[in-house]
Short mmCIF file of C-alpha atoms in Angstrom, two decimals:
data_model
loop_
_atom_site.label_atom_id
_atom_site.label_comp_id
_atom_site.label_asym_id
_atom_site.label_seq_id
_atom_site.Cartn_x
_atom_site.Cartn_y
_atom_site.Cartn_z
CA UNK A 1 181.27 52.17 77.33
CA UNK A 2 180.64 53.81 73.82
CA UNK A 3 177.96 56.72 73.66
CA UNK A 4 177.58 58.54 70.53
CA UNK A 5 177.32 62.04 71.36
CA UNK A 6 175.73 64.15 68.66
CA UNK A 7 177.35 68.51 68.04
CA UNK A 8 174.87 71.23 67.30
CA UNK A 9 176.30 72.83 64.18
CA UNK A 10 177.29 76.27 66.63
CA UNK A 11 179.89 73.85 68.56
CA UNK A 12 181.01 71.79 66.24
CA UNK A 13 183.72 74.31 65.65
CA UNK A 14 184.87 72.44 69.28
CA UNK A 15 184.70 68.74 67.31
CA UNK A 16 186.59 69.66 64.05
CA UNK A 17 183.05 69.95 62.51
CA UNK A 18 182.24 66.53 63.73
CA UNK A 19 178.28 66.29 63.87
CA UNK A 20 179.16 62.88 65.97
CA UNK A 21 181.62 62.08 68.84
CA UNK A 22 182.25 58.98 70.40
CA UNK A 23 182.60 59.43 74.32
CA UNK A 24 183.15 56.98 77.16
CA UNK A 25 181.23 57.27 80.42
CA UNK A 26 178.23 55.52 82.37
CA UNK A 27 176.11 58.42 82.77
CA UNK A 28 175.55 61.34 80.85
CA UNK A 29 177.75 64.01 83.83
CA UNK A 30 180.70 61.61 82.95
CA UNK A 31 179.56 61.50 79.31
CA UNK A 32 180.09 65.30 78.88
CA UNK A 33 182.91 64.79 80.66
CA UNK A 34 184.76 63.08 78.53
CA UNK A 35 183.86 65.35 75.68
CA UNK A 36 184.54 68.28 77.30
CA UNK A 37 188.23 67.09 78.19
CA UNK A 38 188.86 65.94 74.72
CA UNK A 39 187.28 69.23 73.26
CA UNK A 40 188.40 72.24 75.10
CA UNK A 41 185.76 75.19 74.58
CA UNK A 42 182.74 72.60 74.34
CA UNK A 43 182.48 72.41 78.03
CA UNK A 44 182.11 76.28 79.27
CA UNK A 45 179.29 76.24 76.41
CA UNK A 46 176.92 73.93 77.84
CA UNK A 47 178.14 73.95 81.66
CA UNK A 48 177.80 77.52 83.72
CA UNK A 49 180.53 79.05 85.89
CA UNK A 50 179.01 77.21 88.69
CA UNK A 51 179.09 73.94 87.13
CA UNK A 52 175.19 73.44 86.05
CA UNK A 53 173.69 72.95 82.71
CA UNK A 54 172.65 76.36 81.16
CA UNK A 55 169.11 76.55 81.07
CA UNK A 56 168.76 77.30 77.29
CA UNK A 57 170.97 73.87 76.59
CA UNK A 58 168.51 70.79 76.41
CA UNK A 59 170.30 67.40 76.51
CA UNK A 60 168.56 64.26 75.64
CA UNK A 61 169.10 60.60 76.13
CA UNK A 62 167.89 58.36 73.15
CA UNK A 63 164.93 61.48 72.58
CA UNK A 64 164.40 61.68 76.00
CA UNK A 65 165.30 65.06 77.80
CA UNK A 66 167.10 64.28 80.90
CA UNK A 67 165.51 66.75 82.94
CA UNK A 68 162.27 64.27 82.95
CA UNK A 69 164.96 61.15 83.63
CA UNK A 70 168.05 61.74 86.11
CA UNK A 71 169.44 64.78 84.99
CA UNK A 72 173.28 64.37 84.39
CA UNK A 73 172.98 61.33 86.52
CA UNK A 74 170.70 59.58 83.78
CA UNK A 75 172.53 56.46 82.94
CA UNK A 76 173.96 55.26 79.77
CA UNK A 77 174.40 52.09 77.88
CA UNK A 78 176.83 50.97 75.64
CA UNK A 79 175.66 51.94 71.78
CA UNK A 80 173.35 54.89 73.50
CA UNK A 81 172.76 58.38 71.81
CA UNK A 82 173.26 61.53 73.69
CA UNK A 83 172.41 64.96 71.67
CA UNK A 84 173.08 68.49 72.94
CA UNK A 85 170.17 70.84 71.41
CA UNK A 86 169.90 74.68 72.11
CA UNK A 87 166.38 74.80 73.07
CA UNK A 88 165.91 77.34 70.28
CA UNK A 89 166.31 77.41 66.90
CA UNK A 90 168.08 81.23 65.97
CA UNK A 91 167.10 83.30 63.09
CA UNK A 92 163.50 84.14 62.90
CA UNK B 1 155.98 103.26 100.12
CA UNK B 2 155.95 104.33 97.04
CA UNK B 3 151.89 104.42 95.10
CA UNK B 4 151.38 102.28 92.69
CA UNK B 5 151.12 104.75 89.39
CA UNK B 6 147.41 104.99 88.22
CA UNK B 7 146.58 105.39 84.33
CA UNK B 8 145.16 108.40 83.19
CA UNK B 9 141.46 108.09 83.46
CA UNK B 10 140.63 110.91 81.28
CA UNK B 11 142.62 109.57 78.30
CA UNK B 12 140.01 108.74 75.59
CA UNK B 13 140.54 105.36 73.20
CA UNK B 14 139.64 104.89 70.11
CA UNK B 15 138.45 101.62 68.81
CA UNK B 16 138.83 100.31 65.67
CA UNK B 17 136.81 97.94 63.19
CA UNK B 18 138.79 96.87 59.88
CA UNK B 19 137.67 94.45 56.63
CA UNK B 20 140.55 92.36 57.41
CA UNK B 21 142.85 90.98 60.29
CA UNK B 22 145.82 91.82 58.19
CA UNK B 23 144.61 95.61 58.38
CA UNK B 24 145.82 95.18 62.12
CA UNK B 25 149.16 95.11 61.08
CA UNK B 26 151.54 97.53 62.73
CA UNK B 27 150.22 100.57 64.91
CA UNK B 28 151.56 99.05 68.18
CA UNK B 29 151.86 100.44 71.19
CA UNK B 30 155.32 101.79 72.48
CA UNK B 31 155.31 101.77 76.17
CA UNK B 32 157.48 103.72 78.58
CA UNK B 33 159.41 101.85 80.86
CA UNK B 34 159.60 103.12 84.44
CA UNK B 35 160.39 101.17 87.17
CA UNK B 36 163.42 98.73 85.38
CA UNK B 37 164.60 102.25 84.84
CA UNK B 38 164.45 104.13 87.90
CA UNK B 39 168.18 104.21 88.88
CA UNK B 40 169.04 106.00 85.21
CA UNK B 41 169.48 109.69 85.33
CA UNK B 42 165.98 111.36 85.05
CA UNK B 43 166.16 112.80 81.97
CA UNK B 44 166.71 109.25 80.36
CA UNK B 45 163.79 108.06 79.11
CA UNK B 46 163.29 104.11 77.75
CA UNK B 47 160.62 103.29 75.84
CA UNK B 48 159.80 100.14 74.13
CA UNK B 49 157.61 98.77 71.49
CA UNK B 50 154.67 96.01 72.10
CA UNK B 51 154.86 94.11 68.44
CA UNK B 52 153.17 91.54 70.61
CA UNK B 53 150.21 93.82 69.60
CA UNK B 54 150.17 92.23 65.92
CA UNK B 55 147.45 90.28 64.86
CA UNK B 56 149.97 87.34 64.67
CA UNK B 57 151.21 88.01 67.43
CA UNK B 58 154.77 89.36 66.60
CA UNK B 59 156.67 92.15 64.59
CA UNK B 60 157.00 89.30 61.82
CA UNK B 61 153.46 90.51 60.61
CA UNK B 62 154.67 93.49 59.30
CA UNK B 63 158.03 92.20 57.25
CA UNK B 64 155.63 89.01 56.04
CA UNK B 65 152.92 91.47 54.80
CA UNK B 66 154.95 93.70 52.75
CA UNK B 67 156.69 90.72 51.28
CA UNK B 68 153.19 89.30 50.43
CA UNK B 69 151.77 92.76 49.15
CA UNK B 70 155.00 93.20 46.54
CA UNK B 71 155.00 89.73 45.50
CA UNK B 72 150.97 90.01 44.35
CA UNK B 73 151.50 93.08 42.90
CA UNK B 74 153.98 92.47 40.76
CA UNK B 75 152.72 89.35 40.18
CA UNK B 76 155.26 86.41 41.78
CA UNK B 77 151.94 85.44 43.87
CA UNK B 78 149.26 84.51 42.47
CA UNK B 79 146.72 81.94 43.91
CA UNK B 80 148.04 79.00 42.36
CA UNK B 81 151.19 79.06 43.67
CA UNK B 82 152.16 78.27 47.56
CA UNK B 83 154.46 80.35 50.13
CA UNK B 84 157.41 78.34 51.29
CA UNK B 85 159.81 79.86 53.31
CA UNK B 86 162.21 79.01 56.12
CA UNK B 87 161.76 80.17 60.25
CA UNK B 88 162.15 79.12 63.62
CA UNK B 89 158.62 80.43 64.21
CA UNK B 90 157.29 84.01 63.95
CA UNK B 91 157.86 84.83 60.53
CA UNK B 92 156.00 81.58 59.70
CA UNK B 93 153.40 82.09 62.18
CA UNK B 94 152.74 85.83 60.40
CA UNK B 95 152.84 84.03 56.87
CA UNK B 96 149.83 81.27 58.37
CA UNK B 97 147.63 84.09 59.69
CA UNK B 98 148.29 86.07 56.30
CA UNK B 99 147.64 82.73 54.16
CA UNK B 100 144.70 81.95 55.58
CA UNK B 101 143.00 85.77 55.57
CA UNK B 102 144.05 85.91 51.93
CA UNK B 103 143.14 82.56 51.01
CA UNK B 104 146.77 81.74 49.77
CA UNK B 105 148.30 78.13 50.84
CA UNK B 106 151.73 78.62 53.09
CA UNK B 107 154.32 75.56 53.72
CA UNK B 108 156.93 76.51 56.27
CA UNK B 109 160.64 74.87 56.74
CA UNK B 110 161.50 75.00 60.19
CA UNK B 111 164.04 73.20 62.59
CA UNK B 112 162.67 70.02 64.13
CA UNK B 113 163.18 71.70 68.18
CA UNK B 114 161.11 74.87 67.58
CA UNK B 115 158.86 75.17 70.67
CA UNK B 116 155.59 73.02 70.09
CA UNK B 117 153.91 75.90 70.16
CA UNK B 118 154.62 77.53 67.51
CA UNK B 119 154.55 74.21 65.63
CA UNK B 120 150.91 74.29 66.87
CA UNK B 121 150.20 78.06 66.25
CA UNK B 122 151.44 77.78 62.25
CA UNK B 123 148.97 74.16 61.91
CA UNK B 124 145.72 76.28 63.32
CA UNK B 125 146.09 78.36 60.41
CA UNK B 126 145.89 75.08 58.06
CA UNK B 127 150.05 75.70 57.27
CA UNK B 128 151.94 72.68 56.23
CA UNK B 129 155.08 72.10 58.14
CA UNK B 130 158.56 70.79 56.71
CA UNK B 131 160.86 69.92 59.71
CA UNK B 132 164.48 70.65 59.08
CA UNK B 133 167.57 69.35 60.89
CA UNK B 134 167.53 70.34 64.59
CA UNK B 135 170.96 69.74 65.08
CA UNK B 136 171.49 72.16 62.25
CA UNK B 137 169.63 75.16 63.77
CA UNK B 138 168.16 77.91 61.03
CA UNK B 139 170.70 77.56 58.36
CA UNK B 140 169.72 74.05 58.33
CA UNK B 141 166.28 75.18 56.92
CA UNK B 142 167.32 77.44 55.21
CA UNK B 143 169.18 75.31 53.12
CA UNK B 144 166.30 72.61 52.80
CA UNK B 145 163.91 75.65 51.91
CA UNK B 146 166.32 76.60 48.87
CA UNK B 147 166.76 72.87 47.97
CA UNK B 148 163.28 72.44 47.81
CA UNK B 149 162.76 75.68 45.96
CA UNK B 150 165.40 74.58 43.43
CA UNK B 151 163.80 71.03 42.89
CA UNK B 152 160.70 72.47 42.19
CA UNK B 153 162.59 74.95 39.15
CA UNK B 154 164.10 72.49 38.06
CA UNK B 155 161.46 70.12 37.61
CA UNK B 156 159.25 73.07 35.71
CA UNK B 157 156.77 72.96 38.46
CA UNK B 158 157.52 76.24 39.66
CA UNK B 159 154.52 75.82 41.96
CA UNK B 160 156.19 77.74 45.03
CA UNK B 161 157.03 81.46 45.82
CA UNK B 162 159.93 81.96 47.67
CA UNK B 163 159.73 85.49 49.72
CA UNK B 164 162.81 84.87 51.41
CA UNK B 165 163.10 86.94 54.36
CA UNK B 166 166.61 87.04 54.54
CA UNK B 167 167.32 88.93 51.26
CA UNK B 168 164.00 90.24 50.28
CA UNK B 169 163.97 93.70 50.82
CA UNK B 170 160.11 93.93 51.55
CA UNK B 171 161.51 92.76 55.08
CA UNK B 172 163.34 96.28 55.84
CA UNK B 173 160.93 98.35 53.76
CA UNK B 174 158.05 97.08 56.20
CA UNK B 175 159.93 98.43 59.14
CA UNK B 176 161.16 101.50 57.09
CA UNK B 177 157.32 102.43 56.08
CA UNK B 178 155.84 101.78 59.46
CA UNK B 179 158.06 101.03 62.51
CA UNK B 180 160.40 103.84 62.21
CA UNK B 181 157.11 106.38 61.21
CA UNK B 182 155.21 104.91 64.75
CA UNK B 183 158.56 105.37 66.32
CA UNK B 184 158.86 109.45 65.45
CA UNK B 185 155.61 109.83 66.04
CA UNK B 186 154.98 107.98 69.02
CA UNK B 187 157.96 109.86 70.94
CA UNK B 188 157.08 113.44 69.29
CA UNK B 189 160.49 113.61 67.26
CA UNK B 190 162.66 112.90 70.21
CA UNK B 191 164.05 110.03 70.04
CA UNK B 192 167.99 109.75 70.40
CA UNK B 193 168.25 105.62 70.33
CA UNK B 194 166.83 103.06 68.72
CA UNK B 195 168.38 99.59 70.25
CA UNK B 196 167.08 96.06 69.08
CA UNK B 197 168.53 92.64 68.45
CA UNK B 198 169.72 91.07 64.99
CA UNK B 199 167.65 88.43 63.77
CA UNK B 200 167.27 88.55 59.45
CA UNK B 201 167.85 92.27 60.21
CA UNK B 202 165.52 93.51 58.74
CA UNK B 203 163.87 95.70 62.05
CA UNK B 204 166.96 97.51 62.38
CA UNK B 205 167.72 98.19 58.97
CA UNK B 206 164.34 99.38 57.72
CA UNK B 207 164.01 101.40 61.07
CA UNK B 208 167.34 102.51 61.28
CA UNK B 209 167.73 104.03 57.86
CA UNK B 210 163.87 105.84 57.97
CA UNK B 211 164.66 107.03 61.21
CA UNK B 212 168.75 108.05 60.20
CA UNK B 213 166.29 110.06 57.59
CA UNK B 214 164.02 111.91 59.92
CA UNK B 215 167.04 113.34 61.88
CA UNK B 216 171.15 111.60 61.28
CA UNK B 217 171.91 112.12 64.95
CA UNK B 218 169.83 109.28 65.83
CA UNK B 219 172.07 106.27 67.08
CA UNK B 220 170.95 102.66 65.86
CA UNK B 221 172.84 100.05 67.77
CA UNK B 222 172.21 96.14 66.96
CA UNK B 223 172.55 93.43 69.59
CA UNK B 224 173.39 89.77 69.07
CA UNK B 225 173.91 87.01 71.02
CA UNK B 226 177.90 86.99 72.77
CA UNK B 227 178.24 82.99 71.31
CA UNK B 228 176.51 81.37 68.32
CA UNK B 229 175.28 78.74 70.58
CA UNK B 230 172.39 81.04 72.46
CA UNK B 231 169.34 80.68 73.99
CA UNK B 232 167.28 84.32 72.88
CA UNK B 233 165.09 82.78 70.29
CA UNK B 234 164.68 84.80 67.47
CA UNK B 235 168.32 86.27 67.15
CA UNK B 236 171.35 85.37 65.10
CA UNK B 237 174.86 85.51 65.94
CA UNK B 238 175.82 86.99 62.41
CA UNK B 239 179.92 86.20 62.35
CA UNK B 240 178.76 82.59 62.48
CA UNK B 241 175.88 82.15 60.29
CA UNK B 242 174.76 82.44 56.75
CA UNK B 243 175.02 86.47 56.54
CA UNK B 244 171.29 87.73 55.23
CA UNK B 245 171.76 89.94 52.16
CA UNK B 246 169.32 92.89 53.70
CA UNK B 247 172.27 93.14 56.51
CA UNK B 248 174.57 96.23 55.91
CA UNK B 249 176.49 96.33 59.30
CA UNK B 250 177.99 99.67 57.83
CA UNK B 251 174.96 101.39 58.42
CA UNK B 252 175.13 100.50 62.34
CA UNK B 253 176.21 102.98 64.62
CA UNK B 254 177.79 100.53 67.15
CA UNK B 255 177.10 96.66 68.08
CA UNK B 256 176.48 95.17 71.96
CA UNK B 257 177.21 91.08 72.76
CA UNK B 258 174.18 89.84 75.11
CA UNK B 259 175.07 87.25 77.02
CA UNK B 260 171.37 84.45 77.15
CA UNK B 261 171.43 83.97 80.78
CA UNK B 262 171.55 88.58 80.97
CA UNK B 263 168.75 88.12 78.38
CA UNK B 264 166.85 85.65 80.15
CA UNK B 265 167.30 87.31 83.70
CA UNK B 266 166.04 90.59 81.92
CA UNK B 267 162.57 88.50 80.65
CA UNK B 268 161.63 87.55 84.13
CA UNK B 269 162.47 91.31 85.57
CA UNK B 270 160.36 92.22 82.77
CA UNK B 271 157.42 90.22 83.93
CA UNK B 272 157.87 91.22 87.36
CA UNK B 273 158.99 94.88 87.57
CA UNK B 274 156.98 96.26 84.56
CA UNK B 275 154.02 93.69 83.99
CA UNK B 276 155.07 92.61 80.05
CA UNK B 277 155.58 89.17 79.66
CA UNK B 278 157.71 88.92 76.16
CA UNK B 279 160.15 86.58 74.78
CA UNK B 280 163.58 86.03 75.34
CA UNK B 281 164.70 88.02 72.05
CA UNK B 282 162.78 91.10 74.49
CA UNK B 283 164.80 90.78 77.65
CA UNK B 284 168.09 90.97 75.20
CA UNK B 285 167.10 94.00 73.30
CA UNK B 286 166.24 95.62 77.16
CA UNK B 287 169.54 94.56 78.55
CA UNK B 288 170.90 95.92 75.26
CA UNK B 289 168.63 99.03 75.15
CA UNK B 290 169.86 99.62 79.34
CA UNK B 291 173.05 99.18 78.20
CA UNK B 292 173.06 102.41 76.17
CA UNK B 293 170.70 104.14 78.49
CA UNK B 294 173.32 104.03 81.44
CA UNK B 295 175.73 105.74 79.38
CA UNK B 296 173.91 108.38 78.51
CA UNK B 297 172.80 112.17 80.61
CA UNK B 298 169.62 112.78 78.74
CA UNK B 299 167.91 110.89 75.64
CA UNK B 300 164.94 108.93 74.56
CA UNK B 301 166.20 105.47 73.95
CA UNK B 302 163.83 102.99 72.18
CA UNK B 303 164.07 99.10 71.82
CA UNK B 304 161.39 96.80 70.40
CA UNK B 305 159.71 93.59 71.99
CA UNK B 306 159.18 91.35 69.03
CA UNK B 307 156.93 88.80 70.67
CA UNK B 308 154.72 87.37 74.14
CA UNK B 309 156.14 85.02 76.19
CA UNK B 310 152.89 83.08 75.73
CA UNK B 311 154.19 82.20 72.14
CA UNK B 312 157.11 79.72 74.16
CA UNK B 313 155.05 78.36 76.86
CA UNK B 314 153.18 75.16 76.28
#
């Protein structure tokens, strides 16, 4: 299964400056998965040292934040659209 | 157990009545911080500044103002034209609430995943919003803003003035005119420290050189965030982003990393321990601001709060 996962400019250093990466997996734990195992640095920026999202990382599914649909267990479809956004902006 | 510590009933307040809210601008309150600080030797004092106490609602009023005063006295504002400018959110709200008590028409570029909030905040003021790219974070607006700016040169327009925070250097003179002046005065001369996170820059520039002027010993120390992708609102991870022209890093004593989830932590304690409820960019500049304090025998360390917390909840 094909989800296009979509890099905040701050970790696209991780993607070769890819604003898109293409990612196998049928939820969005085994999404970031994937991309974290093909990237190496991406994952320790949006996962903790105990394994849970940050809490300043939002991650949404087709527009919708996970945290109001499964979480990391919020299934995927083939085609689907998963974007990592800090929750903030930076600068002032 | 230990008494709750009771305000000095004697103390007398004045009260104030002005023409305009813009004459609210600056005068905070700096606020001694006692119980977050209680393991630190005694004679280490830490202090921080309430810009929460602007009429906008953050230290942005102050930078904005100046910006706005220059640019109609020298004549680069005048009431045909309208304010566009790039920010995540405080420096646009301060730009709204000076629009609208000047009568002046504000447009603000900011990245689509600002909190609604502010989104809301800057609209009550009658501001027109341009979203930017929010997978491109500030320098994504910042390059619309200067697109937009450009279009409207080169099409003769020239309908917009651009204040441009970032290299306009109304933003440190604000700071150097009236934070770092509050600052002496506030703590009598003493102060040893002055501690605060790195956003344009423009705080700890303006402060740090007025204050470098009242007496060189005085430290100034910047804080950023350890990784450019943060979560303390407000602050810029410089190595990684578009470096703001006002920013002369040679004029920094020293430079602390704050890790979010320190910054965050620091926010709730905040709340909690001391009974000031202020954004994320707060908690960084107090676990920055500790940071010095616990190295230190003696000294009068002071950090700033830019903002309320009630500017991020919806």
């Amino acid at each position: 299964m094909a989800v296009t996962v979509r890099i905040p400019t701050p970790l696209r250093k991780f993607t070769d400056d890819q604003a898109e990466v293409q990612a196998d997996g049928a939820n969005v734990g085994e999404v970031l998965s994937f991309v974290g195992e093909k990237h190496p640095g991406l994952a320790e920026r949006i996962f903790d040292g105990k394994g849970k999202v940050r809490r300043f990382v939002n991650l949404f599914a087709n527009d919708e934040d996970v945290r109001f649909l499964d979480n990391l267990d919020t299934e995927l479809q083939d085609g689907d659209e998963l974007s990592i956004v800090p929750a903030i902006a930076g600068g002032r | 157990m230990r008494r709750p510590q009771q305000p000095n009933p004697t103390e007398v307040f004045s009260s104030t009545r002005v023409r305009s809210a813009v004459e609210l601008i600056g005068n905070t309150p700096l606020v001694r911080l006692r119980s977050i600080t209680r393991d630190l030797p005694p004679k280490v004092e830490v202090y921080a500044k309430l810009e929460y106490f602007n009429p906008g609602g953050s230290v942005k009023d102050r930078a904005a103002w100046q910006m706005v005063r220059d640019a109609i006295a020298d004549g680069r504002l005048t009431d045909d034209k309208t304010l566009i400018d790039s920010t995540s959110g405080n420096t646009g709200v301060a730009y709204a609430m000076i629009g609208a008590a000047l009568g002046l028409s504000v447009s603000l570029v900011m990245p689509e995943n600002v909190s609604q909030a502010r989104k809301d905040i800057a609209r009550a003021y009658g501001t027109h919003i341009i979203f930017s790219d929010p997978m491109e974070s500030s320098d994504g607006a910042i390059r619309l803003v200067r697109q937009l700016v450009a279009e409207d040169k080169a099409s003769g327009a020239n309908r917009y003035f651009y204040p441009n925070q970032y290299a306009n250097p109304g933003n440190p003179k604000a700071h150097y005119l009236t934070t770092a002046p509050e600052i002496w005065e506030q703590t009598g001369g003493r102060v040893t420290h002055f501690v605060t996170g790195l956003g344009t820059s423009g705080t700890i520039m303006g402060t740090g050189r007025r204050l470098k002027a009242y007496n060189p010993d005085i430290q100034v120390i910047g804080a950023q965030p350890t990784d450019s992708f943060h979560g303390l609102e407000g602050w810029k991870h410089m190595e990684s982003s578009i470096q703001p022209q006002i920013f002369h890093p040679g004029e920094l004593d020293d430079m602390l990393y704050i890790d979010t989830d320190d910054g965050w932590d620091m926010t709730e304690r905040l709340a909690r321990e001391e009974g000031i409820f202020v954004g994320h960019s707060g908690g960084g500049s107090l676990v920055a601001a500790l940071e010095v304090a616990s190295q230190l025998e003696e000294g009068v360390v002071v950090t700033l709060f830019p903002d309320h917390a009630d500017r991020y909840t919806n």
